[in-house]
mmCIF file of C-alpha atoms and ligand atoms in Angstrom:
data_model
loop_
_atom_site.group_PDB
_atom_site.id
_atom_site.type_symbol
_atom_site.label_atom_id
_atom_site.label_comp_id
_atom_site.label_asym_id
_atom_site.label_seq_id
_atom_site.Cartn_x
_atom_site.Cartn_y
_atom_site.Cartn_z
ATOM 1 C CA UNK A 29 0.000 0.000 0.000
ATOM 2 C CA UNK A 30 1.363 3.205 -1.033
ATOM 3 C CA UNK A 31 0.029 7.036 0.272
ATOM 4 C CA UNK A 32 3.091 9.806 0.758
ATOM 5 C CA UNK A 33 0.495 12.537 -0.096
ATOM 6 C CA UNK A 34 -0.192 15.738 2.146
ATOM 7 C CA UNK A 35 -3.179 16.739 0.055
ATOM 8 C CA UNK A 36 -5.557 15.317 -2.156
ATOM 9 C CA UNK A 37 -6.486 17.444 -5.194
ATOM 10 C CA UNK A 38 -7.263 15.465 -8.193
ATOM 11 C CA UNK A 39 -7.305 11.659 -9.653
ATOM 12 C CA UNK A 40 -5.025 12.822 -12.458
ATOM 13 C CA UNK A 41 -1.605 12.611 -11.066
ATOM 14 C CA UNK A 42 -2.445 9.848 -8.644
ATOM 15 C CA UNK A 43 -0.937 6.549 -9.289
ATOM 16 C CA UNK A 44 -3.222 3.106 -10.183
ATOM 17 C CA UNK A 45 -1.316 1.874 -6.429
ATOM 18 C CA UNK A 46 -2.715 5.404 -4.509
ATOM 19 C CA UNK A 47 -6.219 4.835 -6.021
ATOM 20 C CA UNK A 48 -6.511 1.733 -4.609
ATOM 21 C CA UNK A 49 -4.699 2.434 -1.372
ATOM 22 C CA UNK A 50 -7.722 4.829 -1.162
ATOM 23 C CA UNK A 51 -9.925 2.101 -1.361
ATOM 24 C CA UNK A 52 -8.819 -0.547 0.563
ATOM 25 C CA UNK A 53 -8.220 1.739 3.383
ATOM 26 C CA UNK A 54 -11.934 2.746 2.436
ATOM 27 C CA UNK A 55 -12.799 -0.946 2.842
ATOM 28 C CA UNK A 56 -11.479 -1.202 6.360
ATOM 29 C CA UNK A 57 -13.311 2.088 7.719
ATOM 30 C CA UNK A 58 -16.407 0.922 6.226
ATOM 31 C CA UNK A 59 -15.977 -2.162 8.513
ATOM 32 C CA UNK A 60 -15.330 0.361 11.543
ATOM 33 C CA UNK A 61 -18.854 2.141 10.751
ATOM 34 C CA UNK A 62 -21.001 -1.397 10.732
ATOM 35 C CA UNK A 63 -19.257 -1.602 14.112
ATOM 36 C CA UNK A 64 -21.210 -1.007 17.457
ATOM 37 C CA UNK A 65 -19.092 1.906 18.225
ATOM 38 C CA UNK A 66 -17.868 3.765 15.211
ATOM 39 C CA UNK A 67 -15.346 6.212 16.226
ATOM 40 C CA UNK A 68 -11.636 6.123 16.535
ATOM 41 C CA UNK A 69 -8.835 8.088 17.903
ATOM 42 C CA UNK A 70 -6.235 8.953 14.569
ATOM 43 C CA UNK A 71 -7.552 12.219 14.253
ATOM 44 C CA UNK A 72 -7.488 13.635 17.696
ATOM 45 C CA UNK A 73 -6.456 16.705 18.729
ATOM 46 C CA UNK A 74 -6.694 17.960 14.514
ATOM 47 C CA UNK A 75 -8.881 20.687 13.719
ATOM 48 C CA UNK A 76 -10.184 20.407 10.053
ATOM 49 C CA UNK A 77 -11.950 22.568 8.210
ATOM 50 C CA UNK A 78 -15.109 22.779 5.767
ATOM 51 C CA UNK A 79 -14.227 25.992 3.325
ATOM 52 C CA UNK A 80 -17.360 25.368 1.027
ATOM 53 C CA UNK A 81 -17.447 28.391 -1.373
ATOM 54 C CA UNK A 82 -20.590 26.262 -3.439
ATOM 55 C CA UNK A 83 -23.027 24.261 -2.656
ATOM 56 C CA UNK A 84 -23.255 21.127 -1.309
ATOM 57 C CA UNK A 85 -25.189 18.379 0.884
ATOM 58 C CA UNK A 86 -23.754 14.847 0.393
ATOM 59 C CA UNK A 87 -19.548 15.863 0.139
ATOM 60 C CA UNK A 88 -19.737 18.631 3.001
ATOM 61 C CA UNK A 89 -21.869 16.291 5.629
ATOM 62 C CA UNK A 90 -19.507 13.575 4.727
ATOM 63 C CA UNK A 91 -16.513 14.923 5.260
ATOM 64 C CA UNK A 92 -17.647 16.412 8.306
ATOM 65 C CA UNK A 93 -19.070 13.215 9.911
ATOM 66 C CA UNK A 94 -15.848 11.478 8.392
ATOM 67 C CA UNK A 95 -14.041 14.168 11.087
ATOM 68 C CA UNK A 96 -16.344 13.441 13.729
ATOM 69 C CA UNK A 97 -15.565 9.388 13.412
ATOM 70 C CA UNK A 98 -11.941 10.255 13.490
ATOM 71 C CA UNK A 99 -11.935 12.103 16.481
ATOM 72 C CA UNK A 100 -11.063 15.528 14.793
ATOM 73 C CA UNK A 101 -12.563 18.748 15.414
ATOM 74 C CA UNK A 102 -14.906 20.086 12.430
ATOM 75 C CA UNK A 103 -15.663 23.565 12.073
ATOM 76 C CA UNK A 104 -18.078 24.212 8.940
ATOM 77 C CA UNK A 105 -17.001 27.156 6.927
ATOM 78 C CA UNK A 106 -20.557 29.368 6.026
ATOM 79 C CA UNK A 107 -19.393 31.620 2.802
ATOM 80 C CA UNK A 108 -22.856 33.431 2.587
ATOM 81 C CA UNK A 109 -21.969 34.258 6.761
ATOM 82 C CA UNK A 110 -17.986 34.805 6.336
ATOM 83 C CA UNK A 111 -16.042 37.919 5.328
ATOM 84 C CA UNK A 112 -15.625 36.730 1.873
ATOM 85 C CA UNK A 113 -18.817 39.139 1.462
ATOM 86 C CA UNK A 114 -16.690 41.861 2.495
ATOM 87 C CA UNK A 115 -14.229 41.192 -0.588
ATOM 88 C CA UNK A 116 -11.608 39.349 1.490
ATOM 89 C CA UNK A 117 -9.652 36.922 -0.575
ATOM 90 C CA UNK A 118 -9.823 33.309 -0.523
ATOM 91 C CA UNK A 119 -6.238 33.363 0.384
ATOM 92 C CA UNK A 120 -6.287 35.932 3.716
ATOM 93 C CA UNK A 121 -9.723 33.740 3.859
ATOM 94 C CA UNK A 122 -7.784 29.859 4.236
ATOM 95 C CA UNK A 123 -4.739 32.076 5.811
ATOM 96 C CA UNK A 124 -7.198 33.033 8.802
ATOM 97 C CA UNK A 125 -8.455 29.553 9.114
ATOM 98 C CA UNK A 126 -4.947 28.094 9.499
ATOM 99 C CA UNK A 127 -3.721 30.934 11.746
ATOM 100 C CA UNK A 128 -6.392 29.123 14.339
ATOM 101 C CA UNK A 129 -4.713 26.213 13.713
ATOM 102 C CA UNK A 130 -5.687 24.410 10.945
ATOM 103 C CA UNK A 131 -4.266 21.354 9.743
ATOM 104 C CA UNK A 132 -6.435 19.950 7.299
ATOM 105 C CA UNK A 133 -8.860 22.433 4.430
ATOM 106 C CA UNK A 134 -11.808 20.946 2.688
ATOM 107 C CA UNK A 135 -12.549 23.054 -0.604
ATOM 108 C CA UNK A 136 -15.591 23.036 -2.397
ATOM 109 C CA UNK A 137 -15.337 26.206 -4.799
ATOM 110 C CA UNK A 138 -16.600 27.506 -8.449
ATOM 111 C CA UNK A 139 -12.931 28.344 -9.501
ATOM 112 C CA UNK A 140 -11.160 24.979 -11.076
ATOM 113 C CA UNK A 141 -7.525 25.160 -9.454
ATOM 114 C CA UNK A 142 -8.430 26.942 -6.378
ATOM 115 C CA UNK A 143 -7.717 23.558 -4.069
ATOM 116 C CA UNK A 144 -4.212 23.289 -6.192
ATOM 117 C CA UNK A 145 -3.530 27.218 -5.304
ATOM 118 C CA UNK A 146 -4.467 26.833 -2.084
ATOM 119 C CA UNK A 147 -1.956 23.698 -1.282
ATOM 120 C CA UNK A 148 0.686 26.278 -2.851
ATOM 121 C CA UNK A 149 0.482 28.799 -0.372
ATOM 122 C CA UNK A 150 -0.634 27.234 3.101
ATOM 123 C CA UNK A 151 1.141 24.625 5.262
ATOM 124 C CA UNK A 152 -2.081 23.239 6.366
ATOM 125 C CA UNK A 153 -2.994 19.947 3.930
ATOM 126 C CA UNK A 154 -5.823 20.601 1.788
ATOM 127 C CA UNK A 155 -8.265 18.331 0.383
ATOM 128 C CA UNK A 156 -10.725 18.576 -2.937
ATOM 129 C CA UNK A 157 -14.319 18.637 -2.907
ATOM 130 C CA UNK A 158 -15.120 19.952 -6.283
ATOM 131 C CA UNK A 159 -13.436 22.826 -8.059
ATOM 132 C CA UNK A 160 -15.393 24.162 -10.959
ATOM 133 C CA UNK A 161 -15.884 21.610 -13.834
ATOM 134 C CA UNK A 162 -12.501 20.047 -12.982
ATOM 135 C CA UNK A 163 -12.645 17.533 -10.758
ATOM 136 C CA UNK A 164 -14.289 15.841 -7.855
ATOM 137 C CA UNK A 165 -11.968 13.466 -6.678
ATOM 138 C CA UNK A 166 -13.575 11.973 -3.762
ATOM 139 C CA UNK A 167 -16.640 11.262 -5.607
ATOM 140 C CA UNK A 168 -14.598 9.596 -8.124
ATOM 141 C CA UNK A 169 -12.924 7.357 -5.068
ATOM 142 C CA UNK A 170 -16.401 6.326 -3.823
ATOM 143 C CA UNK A 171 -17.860 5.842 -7.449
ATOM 144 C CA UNK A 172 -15.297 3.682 -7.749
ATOM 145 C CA UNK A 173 -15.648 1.745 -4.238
ATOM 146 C CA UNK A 174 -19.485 1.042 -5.117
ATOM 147 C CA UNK A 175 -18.501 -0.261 -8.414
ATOM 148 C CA UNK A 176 -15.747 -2.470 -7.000
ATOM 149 C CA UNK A 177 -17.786 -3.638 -3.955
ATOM 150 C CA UNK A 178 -21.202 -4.389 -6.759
ATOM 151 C CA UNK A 179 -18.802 -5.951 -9.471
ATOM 152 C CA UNK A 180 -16.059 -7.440 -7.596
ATOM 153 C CA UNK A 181 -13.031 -6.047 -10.591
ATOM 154 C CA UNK A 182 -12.669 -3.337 -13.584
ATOM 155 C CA UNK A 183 -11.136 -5.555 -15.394
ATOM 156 C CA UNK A 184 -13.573 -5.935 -18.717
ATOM 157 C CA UNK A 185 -15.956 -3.772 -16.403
ATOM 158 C CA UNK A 186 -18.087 -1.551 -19.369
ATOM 159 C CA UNK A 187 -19.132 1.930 -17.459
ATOM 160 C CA UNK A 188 -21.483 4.329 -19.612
ATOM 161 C CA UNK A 189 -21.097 7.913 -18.090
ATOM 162 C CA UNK A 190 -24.401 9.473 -19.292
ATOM 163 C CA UNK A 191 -25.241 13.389 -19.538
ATOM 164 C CA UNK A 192 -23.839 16.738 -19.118
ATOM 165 C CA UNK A 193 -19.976 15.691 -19.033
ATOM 166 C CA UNK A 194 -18.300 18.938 -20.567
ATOM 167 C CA UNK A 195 -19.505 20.626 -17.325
ATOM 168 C CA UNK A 196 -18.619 17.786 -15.290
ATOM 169 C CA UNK A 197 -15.840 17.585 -12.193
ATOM 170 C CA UNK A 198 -17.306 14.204 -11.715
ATOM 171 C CA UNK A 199 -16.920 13.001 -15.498
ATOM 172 C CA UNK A 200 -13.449 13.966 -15.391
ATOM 173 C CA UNK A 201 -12.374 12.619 -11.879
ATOM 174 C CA UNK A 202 -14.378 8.754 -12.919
ATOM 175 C CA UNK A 203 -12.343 8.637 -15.995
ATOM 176 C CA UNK A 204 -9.442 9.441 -14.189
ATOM 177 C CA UNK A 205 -10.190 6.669 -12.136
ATOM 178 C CA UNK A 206 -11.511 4.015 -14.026
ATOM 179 C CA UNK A 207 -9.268 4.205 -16.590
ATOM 180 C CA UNK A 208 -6.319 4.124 -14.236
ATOM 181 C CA UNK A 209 -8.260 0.636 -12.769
ATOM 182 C CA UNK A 210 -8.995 -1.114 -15.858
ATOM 183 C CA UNK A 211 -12.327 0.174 -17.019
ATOM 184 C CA UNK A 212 -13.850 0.652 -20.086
ATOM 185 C CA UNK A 213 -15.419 4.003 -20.522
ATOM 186 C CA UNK A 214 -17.975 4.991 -22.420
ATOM 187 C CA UNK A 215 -19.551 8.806 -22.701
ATOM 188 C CA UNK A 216 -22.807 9.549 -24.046
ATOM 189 C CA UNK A 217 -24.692 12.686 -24.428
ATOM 190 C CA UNK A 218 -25.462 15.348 -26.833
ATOM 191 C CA UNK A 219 -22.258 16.126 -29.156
ATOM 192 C CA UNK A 220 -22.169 19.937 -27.433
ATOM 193 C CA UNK A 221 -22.334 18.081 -24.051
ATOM 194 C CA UNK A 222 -20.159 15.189 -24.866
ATOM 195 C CA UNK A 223 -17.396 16.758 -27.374
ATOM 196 C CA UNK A 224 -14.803 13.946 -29.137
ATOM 197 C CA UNK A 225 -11.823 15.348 -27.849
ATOM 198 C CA UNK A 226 -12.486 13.586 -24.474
ATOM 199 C CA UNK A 227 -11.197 10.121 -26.461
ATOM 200 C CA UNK A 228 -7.660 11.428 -25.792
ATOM 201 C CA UNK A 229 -8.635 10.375 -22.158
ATOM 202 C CA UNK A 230 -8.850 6.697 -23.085
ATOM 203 C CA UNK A 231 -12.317 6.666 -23.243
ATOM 204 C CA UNK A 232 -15.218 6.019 -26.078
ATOM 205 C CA UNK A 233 -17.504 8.856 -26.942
ATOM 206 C CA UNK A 234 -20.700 8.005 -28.220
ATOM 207 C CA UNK A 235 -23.492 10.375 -29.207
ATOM 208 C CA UNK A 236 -26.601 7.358 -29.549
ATOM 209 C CA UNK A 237 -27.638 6.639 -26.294
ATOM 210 C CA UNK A 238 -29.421 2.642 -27.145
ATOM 211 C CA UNK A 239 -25.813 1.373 -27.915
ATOM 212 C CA UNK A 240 -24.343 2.837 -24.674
ATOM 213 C CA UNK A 241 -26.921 1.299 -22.392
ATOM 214 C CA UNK A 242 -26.326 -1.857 -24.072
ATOM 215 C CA UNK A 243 -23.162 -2.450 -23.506
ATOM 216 C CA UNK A 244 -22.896 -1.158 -20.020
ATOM 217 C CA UNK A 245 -22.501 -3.437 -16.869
ATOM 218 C CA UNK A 246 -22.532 -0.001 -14.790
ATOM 219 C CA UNK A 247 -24.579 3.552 -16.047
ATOM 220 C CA UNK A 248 -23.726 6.083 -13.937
ATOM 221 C CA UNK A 249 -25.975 9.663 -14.369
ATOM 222 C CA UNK A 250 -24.634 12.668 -15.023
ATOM 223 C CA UNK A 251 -27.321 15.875 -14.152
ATOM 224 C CA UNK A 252 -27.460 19.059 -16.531
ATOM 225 C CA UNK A 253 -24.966 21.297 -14.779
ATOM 226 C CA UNK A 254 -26.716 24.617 -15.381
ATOM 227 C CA UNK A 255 -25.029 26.482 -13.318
ATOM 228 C CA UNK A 256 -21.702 25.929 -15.014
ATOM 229 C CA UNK A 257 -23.166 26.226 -18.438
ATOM 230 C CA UNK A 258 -22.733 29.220 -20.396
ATOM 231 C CA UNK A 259 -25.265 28.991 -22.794
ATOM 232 C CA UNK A 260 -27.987 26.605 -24.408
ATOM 233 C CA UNK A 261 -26.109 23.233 -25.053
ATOM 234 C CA UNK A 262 -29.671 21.730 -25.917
ATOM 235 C CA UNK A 263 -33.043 23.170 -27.095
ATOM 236 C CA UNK A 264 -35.017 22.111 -24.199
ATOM 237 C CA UNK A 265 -34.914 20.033 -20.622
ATOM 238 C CA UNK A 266 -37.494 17.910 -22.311
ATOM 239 C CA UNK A 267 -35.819 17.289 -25.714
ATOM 240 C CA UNK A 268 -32.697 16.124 -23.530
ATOM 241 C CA UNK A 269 -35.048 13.777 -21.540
ATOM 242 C CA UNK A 270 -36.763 12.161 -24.880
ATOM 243 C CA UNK A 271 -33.096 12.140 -26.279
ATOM 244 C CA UNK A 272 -30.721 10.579 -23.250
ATOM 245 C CA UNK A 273 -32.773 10.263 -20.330
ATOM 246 C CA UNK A 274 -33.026 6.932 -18.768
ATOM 247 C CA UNK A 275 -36.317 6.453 -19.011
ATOM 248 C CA UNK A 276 -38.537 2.617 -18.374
ATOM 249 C CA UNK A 277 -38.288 2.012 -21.804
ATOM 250 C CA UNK A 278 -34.962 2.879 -22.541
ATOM 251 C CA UNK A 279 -34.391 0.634 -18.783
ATOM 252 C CA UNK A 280 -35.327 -2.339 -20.715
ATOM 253 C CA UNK A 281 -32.238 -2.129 -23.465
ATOM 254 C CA UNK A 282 -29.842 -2.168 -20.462
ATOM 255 C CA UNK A 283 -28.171 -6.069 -19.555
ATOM 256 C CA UNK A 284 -30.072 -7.659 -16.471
ATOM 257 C CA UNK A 285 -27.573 -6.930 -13.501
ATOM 258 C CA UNK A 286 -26.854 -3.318 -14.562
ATOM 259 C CA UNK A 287 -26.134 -1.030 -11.963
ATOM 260 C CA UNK A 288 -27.234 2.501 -11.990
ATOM 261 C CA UNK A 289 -25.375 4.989 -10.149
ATOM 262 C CA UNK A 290 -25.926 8.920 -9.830
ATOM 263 C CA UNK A 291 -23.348 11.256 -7.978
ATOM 264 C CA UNK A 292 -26.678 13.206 -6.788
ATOM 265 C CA UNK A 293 -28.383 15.312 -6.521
ATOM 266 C CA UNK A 294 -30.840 13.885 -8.932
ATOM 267 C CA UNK A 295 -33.315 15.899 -11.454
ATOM 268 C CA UNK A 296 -36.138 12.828 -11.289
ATOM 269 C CA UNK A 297 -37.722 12.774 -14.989
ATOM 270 C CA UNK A 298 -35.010 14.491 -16.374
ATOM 271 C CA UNK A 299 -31.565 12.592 -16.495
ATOM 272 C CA UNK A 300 -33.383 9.383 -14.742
ATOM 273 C CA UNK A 301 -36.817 8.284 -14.331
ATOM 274 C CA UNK A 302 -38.164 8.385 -10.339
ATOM 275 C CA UNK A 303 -38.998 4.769 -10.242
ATOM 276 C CA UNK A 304 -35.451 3.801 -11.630
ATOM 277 C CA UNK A 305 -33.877 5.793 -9.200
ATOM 278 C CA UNK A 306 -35.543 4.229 -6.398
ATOM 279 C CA UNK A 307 -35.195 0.554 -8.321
ATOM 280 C CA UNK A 308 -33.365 -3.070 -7.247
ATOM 281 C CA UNK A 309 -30.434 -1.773 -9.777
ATOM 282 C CA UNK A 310 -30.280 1.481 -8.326
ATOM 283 C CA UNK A 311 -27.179 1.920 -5.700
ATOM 284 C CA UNK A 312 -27.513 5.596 -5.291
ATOM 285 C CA UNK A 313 -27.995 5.951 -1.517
ATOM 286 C CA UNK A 314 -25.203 3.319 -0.850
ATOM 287 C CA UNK A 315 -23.268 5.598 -2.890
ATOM 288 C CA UNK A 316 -23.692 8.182 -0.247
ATOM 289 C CA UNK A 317 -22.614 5.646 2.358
ATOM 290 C CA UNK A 318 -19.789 4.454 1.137
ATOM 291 C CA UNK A 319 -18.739 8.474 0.875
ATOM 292 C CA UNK A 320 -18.197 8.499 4.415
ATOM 293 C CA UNK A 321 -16.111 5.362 4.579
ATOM 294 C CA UNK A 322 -13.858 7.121 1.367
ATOM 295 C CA UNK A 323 -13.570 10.442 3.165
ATOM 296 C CA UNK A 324 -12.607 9.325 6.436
ATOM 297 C CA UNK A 325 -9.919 6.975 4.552
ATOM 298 C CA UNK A 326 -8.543 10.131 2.932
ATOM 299 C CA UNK A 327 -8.566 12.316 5.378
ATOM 300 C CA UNK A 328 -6.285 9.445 7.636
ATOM 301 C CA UNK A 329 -4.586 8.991 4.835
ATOM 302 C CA UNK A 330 -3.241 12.818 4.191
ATOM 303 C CA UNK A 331 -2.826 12.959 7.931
ATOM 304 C CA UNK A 332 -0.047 10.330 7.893
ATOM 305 C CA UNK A 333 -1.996 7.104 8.728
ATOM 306 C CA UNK A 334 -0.767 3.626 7.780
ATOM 307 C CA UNK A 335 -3.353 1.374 6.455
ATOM 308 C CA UNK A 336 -1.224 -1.067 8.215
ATOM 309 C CA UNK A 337 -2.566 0.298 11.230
ATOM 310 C CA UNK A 338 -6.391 -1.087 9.923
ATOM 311 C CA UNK A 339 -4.940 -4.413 8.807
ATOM 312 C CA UNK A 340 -4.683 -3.145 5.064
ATOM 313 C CA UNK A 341 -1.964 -4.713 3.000
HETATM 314 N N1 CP B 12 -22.248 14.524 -5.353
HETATM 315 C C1 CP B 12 -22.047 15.707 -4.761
HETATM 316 O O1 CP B 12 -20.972 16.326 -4.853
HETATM 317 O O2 CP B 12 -23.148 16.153 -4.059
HETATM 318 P P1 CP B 12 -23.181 17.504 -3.244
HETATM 319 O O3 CP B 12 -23.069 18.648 -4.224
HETATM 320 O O4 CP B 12 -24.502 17.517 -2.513
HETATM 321 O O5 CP B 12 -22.011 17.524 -2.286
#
């Protein structure tokens, strides 16, 4: 197992070995939360911090009950409360937060590259939770964990990434991943959405949607990011719906044991039908569990834990 790392800021420049030191370490604190008491000590005594600059519900509770099982202190960063009304910087901003002793800064914010500034000019580690269209990396890790856990290997594993991925942190970060793991990727979207150049990731691009569900053992959901696009990519929510949303019939192209994932949060009857969503093949919610058991494994891991320590080899 391999993890010399201070921060985490994108898939891209981790190794195949790091990935899946993320998720073996994963593996072992997901154990620790089935357990009757779910806490332990590796954290205590660090303060980390929650700089969310965007929105968020599933990455920023995570992370902070991730903190809470590892015995660190959380304090939740409220932008819409802070001084960066006031026109302070996000600099002086993370500067402040590690003056009271920060060590560890979790950044959600609008601006791809603000975590990889950020690492540049603090001591304090910092961590990724979405920067702009960029990437996502710890949804990524836990995309990956669900698929692992559900299929047992990527090896041969066909994933069809479906939707808005020009706009996408998440696209990016999953092909990161599954490429690095042994995946084959598929996109599929609208050609403004889903451009060609994104084969010089390793991946397939694919513009008819009946092929791509065909073929794929997982489909995760990609949502229309509007508020990162900067002007009509599509004539209308419903044209994208009749076009590439996974609707019942379209459900019934797709190979018996397909799994349908969805980084959330969900447009129901847009990107995915309601009843799919809440179907047998739908692992969406134990996509949000298995968040915590990524983000606690990162956060251990950037903080100098062995997964030795949990029995990982
Ligand atoms: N998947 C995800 O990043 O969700 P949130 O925006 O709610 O954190």
């Amino acid at each position: 197992m391999t993890w010399h790392r201070k921060h985490l800021l994108d898939i891209e420049t981790l190794s195949r070995e790091e990935v899946l030191t993320v998720l073996n370490t994963a593996k072992a604190f997901k154990a620790v939360g089935e357990r009757a008491i779910k806490k332990v000590p590796a954290l205590r005594g660090k303060t980390v911090i929650n700089l969310f600059v965007e929105p968020s519900t599933r990455t920023r509770i995570s992370f902070e009950l991730a903190a809470q099982r590892l015995t660190a202190d959380i304090i939740n960063f409220s932008a819409e409360l802070s001084s960066l009304r006031k026109g302070e910087t996000l600099k002086d901003t993370a500067r402040n937060l590690e003056a009271l002793n920060a060590d560890i800064i979790i950044i959600r914010h609008s601006a791809a590259g603000a975590p990889h500034f950020l690492s540049r000019v603090l001591n304090a580690s910092v961590v990724n939770a979405g920067d702009g269209a960029h990437e996502h990396p710890t949804q990524a890790l836990l995309d990956a964990f669900t698929m692992r856990e559900k299929k047992g290997s990527f090896e041969g594993l066909n994933v069809t990434i479906l939707g808005d991925i020009l706009y996408s942190r998440v696209a990016r970060s999953n092909i990161w991943a599954l490429t690095k793991l042994g995946a084959k990727v598929t996109l599929c979207g609208p050609p403004t959405l889903v451009p060609s150049a994104f084969e010089r990731m390793g991946c397939q691009v694919c513009h008819q949607v009946e092929p791509a569900l065909r073929q794929a053992d997982v489909i995760n959901l990609l949502r229309i990011q509007h508020e990162r696009q900067r002007k009509g990519m599509f004539p209308s929510l419903g044209e994208y719906t009749s076009l590439f949303g996974l609707t019942k019939a379209r459900m019934k192209l797709t190979k018996p044991d397909v799994l349908i994932m969805h980084p959330g949060p969900i447009n129901r009857g847009v990107e995915i039908d309601s009843d799919i969503a809440d179907s047998d093949h739908s692992v969406i919610l134990e996509q949000v569990t298995n968040g915590l058991a990524v983000r606690m494994a990162v956060l251990f891991l950037i903080n100098g834990g062995h997964p030795q320590e949990l029995g990982v080899n």
